Amino acid sequence: MATTSYKKNYRCVPSLEQFYSQGSPFSVSSDGTFLACGCDDKIKIVDSSNSSIIKTLEGDSERVTSLTLSPDDKFLISASSSRLITVWDLSTYKILRQFKGHDGASVRAMAYDASRGILATAGEDRLVRGWDVNGGYPTHFFKGHEQVVTSLLFHPDQKYLLFSGSDDGKVRVWNLASSKSNDDEKEDEKDPVKDLMKKFPQCIAVLDKHFSTVTSLALSEDGLTLLSGGRDKVVNLWDLRDLRNCCFKMTVPTYEMVETVCVIHPGTHFYSSLGLNGTSSAKKKKSSPPVIFLTVGERGVVRIWNSEGAICLFEQGSSDVAISSEDELKRGFTAAVLLPTDQGLLCLTADQQFLFYSVTTSDEEAFCLKLSKRLVGYNEEIVDMKFLGDDEQFLAVATNIEQVRVYDLASMSCSYVLTGHSEIVLCLDTCISSSGKTLVVTGSKDNSVRLWEKNSCIGVGTGHMGAVGAVAFSKKQKNFIVSGSSDRTLKVWSLDGLQDNGNENMNLRAKAVVAAHDKDINSLAVAPNDNLVCSGSQDRTACVWRLPDLVSVVVLKGHKRGIWCVEFSPVDQCVITASGDKTIKIWAISDGACLKTFEGHTSSVLRVSFLTRGTQFVSSGADGLVKLWAVKTNECIATYDQHEDKVWALAVGKKTEMFATGGGDAVVNLWHDSTVEDKEEAFRKEAKGVLKGQELENALSDANYIKAIKIAFELRRPHKLFDLFSELFRKKHAEDQVDKALRSLGIDELYQLFEYVREWNSKPKLCSVAQFVLSRVFSTLPPKEIIEIKGITEILEGLIPYTQRHFTRADRLERNTLLLDYTLHGMSVIEPPESNASRLPNGESALQKSDENETKEILGEVLNSEQADAPTESKQLSSGKRKASKSKESGKLKSRKAAHV
């Protein structure tokens, strides 16, 4: 039998991350490929195809309140609670400019006129302001609304018109030409529309027909009709032909609070699918054509209206965001956008889901909206998850809500939602039945167990007196479910009648019940042969029970805190448990003995699951760590830190052994086995390193130091690099080669060089080469280029003290060499150059005298500095020696004078 190879490493792919926070703004690109979403104090650019985060723009630590994209998607303009307005360049994701917006109030709405480069903002201060985006200075100031302004809209044809809606129920039409701006001065003074607009006041008209907040504004295709929707459950239409008297045309009652109004233009696929092309053409000659528009609101359905007769042309039969519970709680839409190039409709729900609808026709050739994709902006805290489907291409995720969301792993969009529980879902399990059906079982705080096929509930089990915290399917026969509850009991539910009822909802029947533990039951596991079930509880024990009668087999005691997870080994007669005492234990089923204990987590171990045919397992804990273990050696092979909070959920695929983790940070990470890829990559790197090493040796043999230095950087060999620089340091006229090599280095390589030099500079034996390299760097590269290197300040701060110490030591050494000169002069070993003219009467040279005096002064300084550093005893000894030497020198001088005489 072939041995099973260990898995050495897993590669993490962040698949589901929070990219939108409730109540934040969002904007769709002109081609619909990405979304710009506010996520607390950040802006996240999200790929609309798979909800992956392309880029995260760090804000100013305040919540983002408004967003808008330029028509060409080159710029993104954002505003936050700090009242700063920021213009982002989306090609580089950098800030172009920032300017302060409204005084004392945050911006609630934005509109951008790209033709004039004017940004209109509306704030909580009830004012509407205009800004020159390129210059960042104000151009217009409009005052008149009595409450917070909620919506803004530029007229696309008449660029001097701006519409604003407010909480006061009024729509105001503003005249941009009446307020001077620098752009106006540059325009043609003979513009007839502008000349006409200058005669009007700032506020042209006040449209007062709403009795509540105006939430949305829209214009017909010809620009002659304005639509305003509000929370007073109506849509009003206004005639804009006469700017002085904007006539009220009609009211369309919607019977729900309207959040967004979108006009459907003729010629689009949306419009033609309604079958209206022929009906409206006959009336175009007599009057303006009717306006076709859609509305979304609190009911969570899309409705399409015809202004002619206020007729509802289409209404969704059921809401895709409704939560069917006992009190029929429903959550509606908060916004909607018609996607460009006939891509359909995007609706945002109150529970932070982005629903993408495509236009289709039913079998009766009737207009229909099909939910094609669902992106979830925020998942709440993830409690449990399991893989689903024949090929495990789906992932069922339970969070802190009443629903279970099933995600398609290919696109990471939410395929469907399991709706039926009235309280939070705490646990789930999945299986493929003997008939080939994909089943899901869920346990909830509503004390019930539910069985699902696809998105339909086909069975309900009631009888627990507490929250159901653990459920498990039969592994072999797939004909029963086991559930554990906070009422401390275990129940076995029969699925025998499931095949007869089909998809009908049936009441599950309990085959066996037992009072299993003294505290809440946290986890359940069924043996691969369906003969045993193991339960882990908060009472610090795990119990093994014989099925189907739930007869106690053995009690596993040894953990010091509650047990969070249990699982049977796929090949051995043993059980693995994870506990709040930070340990993992493996137990023998035969006698309940603890076979192995694994320690390594710094907090409670929450989940554990076997891998590689039971020879390895993976665990997750409250410390946010995921660990890969080897059973035989008790060794932790790898530790992964990709979560910022407790990792409550861990799901392992039975076929691919890919696993998924999720927890309190609302992030789902997918982990793929990368052992083979990493091994191949290491082999490729090694082979490349060998070739590069040979190339380095060839460059050295050819004395091509520039190429050798470049290769040494690529191979990250600091010792070889030091040898190269030290060899150049010893050569004469090698500065040119060093300068050419330094100019060929990139920013990252220069930073690496400074790190190497800092290390060399800290050692006295290597400091001379380090100083040589530093001198060439500072003389070759301009200071601006050096300062721009990221992190260079910290490195320079580490270089300065050692450099000062080296120069002080060199100066002291130079001064100490003067002692040798003085000694040799005194011994008459060396004589300074002299001439007869410079001799003194006593025969000594004047130059020699001056040199001796200067040498004595310097030696005095050196000796004084050395004596200051020496201990007291050494000072006394040295003073004694000096006195003795002075007496000897005086005796020698007397003897010399006597001899001379």
PDB file of C-alpha atoms in Angstrom, residues 279-455:
ATOM      1  CA  THR A 279     -47.782  51.500 -28.583  1.00  0.00           C
ATOM      2  CA  SER A 280     -45.955  54.737 -27.903  1.00  0.00           C
ATOM      3  CA  SER A 281     -44.948  55.625 -31.465  1.00  0.00           C
ATOM      4  CA  ALA A 282     -48.465  56.493 -32.582  1.00  0.00           C
ATOM      5  CA  LYS A 283     -48.845  59.192 -29.973  1.00  0.00           C
ATOM      6  CA  LYS A 284     -45.482  60.868 -30.420  1.00  0.00           C
ATOM      7  CA  LYS A 285     -46.828  63.334 -32.954  1.00  0.00           C
ATOM      8  CA  LYS A 286     -49.624  64.650 -30.718  1.00  0.00           C
ATOM      9  CA  SER A 287     -47.727  64.980 -27.456  1.00  0.00           C
ATOM     10  CA  SER A 288     -44.617  63.854 -25.664  1.00  0.00           C
ATOM     11  CA  PRO A 289     -44.358  60.092 -25.255  1.00  0.00           C
ATOM     12  CA  PRO A 290     -45.227  58.520 -21.902  1.00  0.00           C
ATOM     13  CA  VAL A 291     -42.447  57.992 -19.391  1.00  0.00           C
ATOM     14  CA  ILE A 292     -41.651  54.405 -18.422  1.00  0.00           C
ATOM     15  CA  PHE A 293     -39.969  54.162 -15.032  1.00  0.00           C
ATOM     16  CA  LEU A 294     -39.332  51.649 -12.272  1.00  0.00           C
ATOM     17  CA  THR A 295     -39.510  52.061  -8.509  1.00  0.00           C
ATOM     18  CA  VAL A 296     -38.102  50.138  -5.561  1.00  0.00           C
ATOM     19  CA  GLY A 297     -38.844  50.600  -1.893  1.00  0.00           C
ATOM     20  CA  GLU A 298     -39.852  49.051   1.388  1.00  0.00           C
ATOM     21  CA  ARG A 299     -41.687  46.060  -0.094  1.00  0.00           C
ATOM     22  CA  GLY A 300     -38.526  44.701  -1.690  1.00  0.00           C
ATOM     23  CA  VAL A 301     -40.038  44.226  -5.154  1.00  0.00           C
ATOM     24  CA  VAL A 302     -39.324  45.902  -8.492  1.00  0.00           C
ATOM     25  CA  ARG A 303     -42.277  47.563 -10.185  1.00  0.00           C
ATOM     26  CA  ILE A 304     -42.416  49.198 -13.613  1.00  0.00           C
ATOM     27  CA  TRP A 305     -44.871  52.003 -14.364  1.00  0.00           C
ATOM     28  CA  ASN A 306     -46.304  53.804 -17.356  1.00  0.00           C
ATOM     29  CA  SER A 307     -46.971  57.480 -16.726  1.00  0.00           C
ATOM     30  CA  GLU A 308     -49.841  57.371 -19.183  1.00  0.00           C
ATOM     31  CA  GLY A 309     -52.693  56.363 -16.932  1.00  0.00           C
ATOM     32  CA  ALA A 310     -50.377  55.608 -13.968  1.00  0.00           C
ATOM     33  CA  ILE A 311     -50.461  51.937 -14.919  1.00  0.00           C
ATOM     34  CA  CYS A 312     -48.238  49.339 -13.261  1.00  0.00           C
ATOM     35  CA  LEU A 313     -46.821  47.343 -16.169  1.00  0.00           C
ATOM     36  CA  PHE A 314     -44.865  44.817 -14.115  1.00  0.00           C
ATOM     37  CA  GLU A 315     -44.530  43.748 -10.504  1.00  0.00           C
ATOM     38  CA  GLN A 316     -42.389  40.980  -9.071  1.00  0.00           C
ATOM     39  CA  GLY A 317     -44.446  38.160  -7.670  1.00  0.00           C
ATOM     40  CA  SER A 318     -42.279  37.710  -4.586  1.00  0.00           C
ATOM     41  CA  SER A 319     -39.448  39.562  -2.938  1.00  0.00           C
ATOM     42  CA  ASP A 320     -35.937  38.164  -3.146  1.00  0.00           C
ATOM     43  CA  VAL A 321     -35.079  39.853   0.150  1.00  0.00           C
ATOM     44  CA  ALA A 322     -38.109  38.841   2.165  1.00  0.00           C
ATOM     45  CA  ILE A 323     -37.442  36.834   5.330  1.00  0.00           C
ATOM     46  CA  SER A 324     -40.357  34.495   5.869  1.00  0.00           C
ATOM     47  CA  SER A 325     -40.805  34.247   9.611  1.00  0.00           C
ATOM     48  CA  GLU A 326     -43.726  34.028  11.964  1.00  0.00           C
ATOM     49  CA  ASP A 327     -44.244  37.794  12.036  1.00  0.00           C
ATOM     50  CA  GLU A 328     -43.654  38.059   8.245  1.00  0.00           C
ATOM     51  CA  LEU A 329     -40.761  40.447   8.638  1.00  0.00           C
ATOM     52  CA  LYS A 330     -39.609  41.861   5.314  1.00  0.00           C
ATOM     53  CA  ARG A 331     -36.639  43.988   4.398  1.00  0.00           C
ATOM     54  CA  GLY A 332     -36.881  46.131   1.314  1.00  0.00           C
ATOM     55  CA  PHE A 333     -34.638  47.834  -1.208  1.00  0.00           C
ATOM     56  CA  THR A 334     -32.728  50.995  -0.329  1.00  0.00           C
ATOM     57  CA  ALA A 335     -31.363  51.831  -3.792  1.00  0.00           C
ATOM     58  CA  ALA A 336     -31.426  50.716  -7.436  1.00  0.00           C
ATOM     59  CA  VAL A 337     -29.336  51.466 -10.533  1.00  0.00           C
ATOM     60  CA  LEU A 338     -29.983  50.578 -14.172  1.00  0.00           C
ATOM     61  CA  LEU A 339     -26.735  48.984 -15.351  1.00  0.00           C
ATOM     62  CA  PRO A 340     -25.140  50.190 -18.590  1.00  0.00           C
ATOM     63  CA  THR A 341     -25.042  48.341 -21.932  1.00  0.00           C
ATOM     64  CA  ASP A 342     -28.252  46.438 -21.162  1.00  0.00           C
ATOM     65  CA  GLN A 343     -26.662  44.486 -18.315  1.00  0.00           C
ATOM     66  CA  GLY A 344     -29.846  44.651 -16.289  1.00  0.00           C
ATOM     67  CA  LEU A 345     -30.700  46.113 -12.911  1.00  0.00           C
ATOM     68  CA  LEU A 346     -28.789  46.358  -9.631  1.00  0.00           C
ATOM     69  CA  CYS A 347     -30.745  46.652  -6.376  1.00  0.00           C
ATOM     70  CA  LEU A 348     -29.336  47.170  -2.882  1.00  0.00           C
ATOM     71  CA  THR A 349     -31.187  45.658   0.067  1.00  0.00           C
ATOM     72  CA  ALA A 350     -31.391  46.873   3.640  1.00  0.00           C
ATOM     73  CA  ASP A 351     -29.384  43.836   4.787  1.00  0.00           C
ATOM     74  CA  GLN A 352     -26.426  44.838   2.579  1.00  0.00           C
ATOM     75  CA  GLN A 353     -26.961  42.567  -0.408  1.00  0.00           C
ATOM     76  CA  PHE A 354     -26.398  43.628  -4.022  1.00  0.00           C
ATOM     77  CA  LEU A 355     -28.936  41.867  -6.280  1.00  0.00           C
ATOM     78  CA  PHE A 356     -28.225  41.764 -10.015  1.00  0.00           C
ATOM     79  CA  TYR A 357     -31.296  41.208 -12.231  1.00  0.00           C
ATOM     80  CA  SER A 358     -31.269  40.312 -15.912  1.00  0.00           C
ATOM     81  CA  VAL A 359     -34.221  40.810 -18.261  1.00  0.00           C
ATOM     82  CA  THR A 360     -35.763  37.590 -19.604  1.00  0.00           C
ATOM     83  CA  THR A 361     -39.077  36.398 -20.969  1.00  0.00           C
ATOM     84  CA  SER A 362     -41.161  33.609 -19.495  1.00  0.00           C
ATOM     85  CA  ASP A 363     -42.705  30.696 -21.380  1.00  0.00           C
ATOM     86  CA  GLU A 364     -45.716  32.903 -22.105  1.00  0.00           C
ATOM     87  CA  GLU A 365     -43.321  35.508 -23.585  1.00  0.00           C
ATOM     88  CA  ALA A 366     -44.053  37.847 -20.703  1.00  0.00           C
ATOM     89  CA  PHE A 367     -41.532  40.270 -19.224  1.00  0.00           C
ATOM     90  CA  CYS A 368     -39.577  38.764 -16.335  1.00  0.00           C
ATOM     91  CA  LEU A 369     -36.694  39.780 -14.069  1.00  0.00           C
ATOM     92  CA  LYS A 370     -34.338  36.952 -13.187  1.00  0.00           C
ATOM     93  CA  LEU A 371     -31.990  37.173 -10.215  1.00  0.00           C
ATOM     94  CA  SER A 372     -28.645  36.382 -11.842  1.00  0.00           C
ATOM     95  CA  LYS A 373     -26.227  37.223  -9.041  1.00  0.00           C
ATOM     96  CA  ARG A 374     -26.270  38.134  -5.379  1.00  0.00           C
ATOM     97  CA  LEU A 375     -23.234  39.779  -3.750  1.00  0.00           C
ATOM     98  CA  VAL A 376     -23.263  40.079   0.029  1.00  0.00           C
ATOM     99  CA  GLY A 377     -21.581  43.204   1.342  1.00  0.00           C
ATOM    100  CA  TYR A 378     -21.410  42.033   4.936  1.00  0.00           C
ATOM    101  CA  ASN A 379     -21.863  38.554   6.417  1.00  0.00           C
ATOM    102  CA  GLU A 380     -22.106  39.317  10.149  1.00  0.00           C
ATOM    103  CA  GLU A 381     -20.202  36.945  12.456  1.00  0.00           C
ATOM    104  CA  ILE A 382     -19.795  33.541  10.819  1.00  0.00           C
ATOM    105  CA  VAL A 383     -20.925  30.716  13.098  1.00  0.00           C
ATOM    106  CA  ASP A 384     -20.720  27.565  10.981  1.00  0.00           C
ATOM    107  CA  MET A 385     -20.159  26.450   7.391  1.00  0.00           C
ATOM    108  CA  LYS A 386     -20.078  23.284   5.291  1.00  0.00           C
ATOM    109  CA  PHE A 387     -19.286  22.364   1.674  1.00  0.00           C
ATOM    110  CA  LEU A 388     -22.243  21.409  -0.469  1.00  0.00           C
ATOM    111  CA  GLY A 389     -22.894  19.605  -3.761  1.00  0.00           C
ATOM    112  CA  ASP A 390     -21.532  16.595  -5.625  1.00  0.00           C
ATOM    113  CA  ASP A 391     -18.300  18.346  -6.506  1.00  0.00           C
ATOM    114  CA  GLU A 392     -18.350  20.558  -3.401  1.00  0.00           C
ATOM    115  CA  GLN A 393     -18.763  23.625  -5.572  1.00  0.00           C
ATOM    116  CA  PHE A 394     -21.013  25.374  -3.038  1.00  0.00           C
ATOM    117  CA  LEU A 395     -20.477  26.574   0.516  1.00  0.00           C
ATOM    118  CA  ALA A 396     -23.339  26.893   3.007  1.00  0.00           C
ATOM    119  CA  VAL A 397     -22.649  29.624   5.569  1.00  0.00           C
ATOM    120  CA  ALA A 398     -24.552  30.301   8.796  1.00  0.00           C
ATOM    121  CA  THR A 399     -24.126  33.758  10.317  1.00  0.00           C
ATOM    122  CA  ASN A 400     -25.730  35.794  13.074  1.00  0.00           C
ATOM    123  CA  ILE A 401     -29.008  36.057  11.159  1.00  0.00           C
ATOM    124  CA  GLU A 402     -32.019  33.837  10.572  1.00  0.00           C
ATOM    125  CA  GLN A 403     -30.867  32.827   7.086  1.00  0.00           C
ATOM    126  CA  VAL A 404     -28.319  30.407   5.681  1.00  0.00           C
ATOM    127  CA  ARG A 405     -26.571  31.668   2.553  1.00  0.00           C
ATOM    128  CA  VAL A 406     -25.274  29.244  -0.054  1.00  0.00           C
ATOM    129  CA  TYR A 407     -22.346  30.588  -2.101  1.00  0.00           C
ATOM    130  CA  ASP A 408     -21.060  29.463  -5.471  1.00  0.00           C
ATOM    131  CA  LEU A 409     -17.304  29.010  -5.042  1.00  0.00           C
ATOM    132  CA  ALA A 410     -16.612  29.817  -8.698  1.00  0.00           C
ATOM    133  CA  SER A 411     -18.075  33.333  -8.593  1.00  0.00           C
ATOM    134  CA  MET A 412     -18.466  33.748  -4.802  1.00  0.00           C
ATOM    135  CA  SER A 413     -21.977  35.067  -5.392  1.00  0.00           C
ATOM    136  CA  CYS A 414     -24.817  33.948  -3.147  1.00  0.00           C
ATOM    137  CA  SER A 415     -26.721  31.352  -5.201  1.00  0.00           C
ATOM    138  CA  TYR A 416     -29.716  31.076  -2.901  1.00  0.00           C
ATOM    139  CA  VAL A 417     -30.817  31.667   0.675  1.00  0.00           C
ATOM    140  CA  LEU A 418     -32.431  29.240   3.116  1.00  0.00           C
ATOM    141  CA  THR A 419     -35.209  31.232   4.768  1.00  0.00           C
ATOM    142  CA  GLY A 420     -37.516  29.823   7.429  1.00  0.00           C
ATOM    143  CA  HIS A 421     -35.998  30.021  10.905  1.00  0.00           C
ATOM    144  CA  SER A 422     -37.293  32.765  13.178  1.00  0.00           C
ATOM    145  CA  GLU A 423     -34.071  33.011  15.212  1.00  0.00           C
ATOM    146  CA  ILE A 424     -30.323  32.904  14.534  1.00  0.00           C
ATOM    147  CA  VAL A 425     -29.015  29.714  12.897  1.00  0.00           C
ATOM    148  CA  LEU A 426     -26.290  28.191  15.119  1.00  0.00           C
ATOM    149  CA  CYS A 427     -25.212  25.070  13.237  1.00  0.00           C
ATOM    150  CA  LEU A 428     -25.620  23.139   9.992  1.00  0.00           C
ATOM    151  CA  ASP A 429     -24.554  19.988   8.201  1.00  0.00           C
ATOM    152  CA  THR A 430     -24.788  18.783   4.607  1.00  0.00           C
ATOM    153  CA  CYS A 431     -24.948  15.479   2.729  1.00  0.00           C
ATOM    154  CA  ILE A 432     -25.872  13.833  -0.557  1.00  0.00           C
ATOM    155  CA  SER A 433     -28.779  11.462   0.047  1.00  0.00           C
ATOM    156  CA  SER A 434     -28.957   7.925  -1.352  1.00  0.00           C
ATOM    157  CA  SER A 435     -31.320   9.217  -4.036  1.00  0.00           C
ATOM    158  CA  GLY A 436     -28.806  11.884  -5.096  1.00  0.00           C
ATOM    159  CA  LYS A 437     -30.463  14.880  -3.453  1.00  0.00           C
ATOM    160  CA  THR A 438     -28.349  17.624  -1.885  1.00  0.00           C
ATOM    161  CA  LEU A 439     -29.611  18.074   1.668  1.00  0.00           C
ATOM    162  CA  VAL A 440     -28.879  20.626   4.383  1.00  0.00           C
ATOM    163  CA  VAL A 441     -29.905  20.400   8.033  1.00  0.00           C
ATOM    164  CA  THR A 442     -29.866  23.465  10.283  1.00  0.00           C
ATOM    165  CA  GLY A 443     -30.303  24.055  13.991  1.00  0.00           C
ATOM    166  CA  SER A 444     -31.423  27.387  15.397  1.00  0.00           C
ATOM    167  CA  LYS A 445     -32.111  29.386  18.514  1.00  0.00           C
ATOM    168  CA  ASP A 446     -35.821  28.891  17.779  1.00  0.00           C
ATOM    169  CA  ASN A 447     -35.378  25.329  19.241  1.00  0.00           C
ATOM    170  CA  SER A 448     -36.108  23.659  15.892  1.00  0.00           C
ATOM    171  CA  VAL A 449     -34.292  21.540  13.333  1.00  0.00           C
ATOM    172  CA  ARG A 450     -34.997  22.136   9.639  1.00  0.00           C
ATOM    173  CA  LEU A 451     -34.197  19.965   6.630  1.00  0.00           C
ATOM    174  CA  TRP A 452     -33.643  21.652   3.247  1.00  0.00           C
ATOM    175  CA  GLU A 453     -33.414  20.586  -0.359  1.00  0.00           C
ATOM    176  CA  LYS A 454     -32.126  23.383  -2.559  1.00  0.00           C
ATOM    177  CA  ASN A 455     -33.888  26.454  -1.080  1.00  0.00           C
TER     178      ASN A 455
END
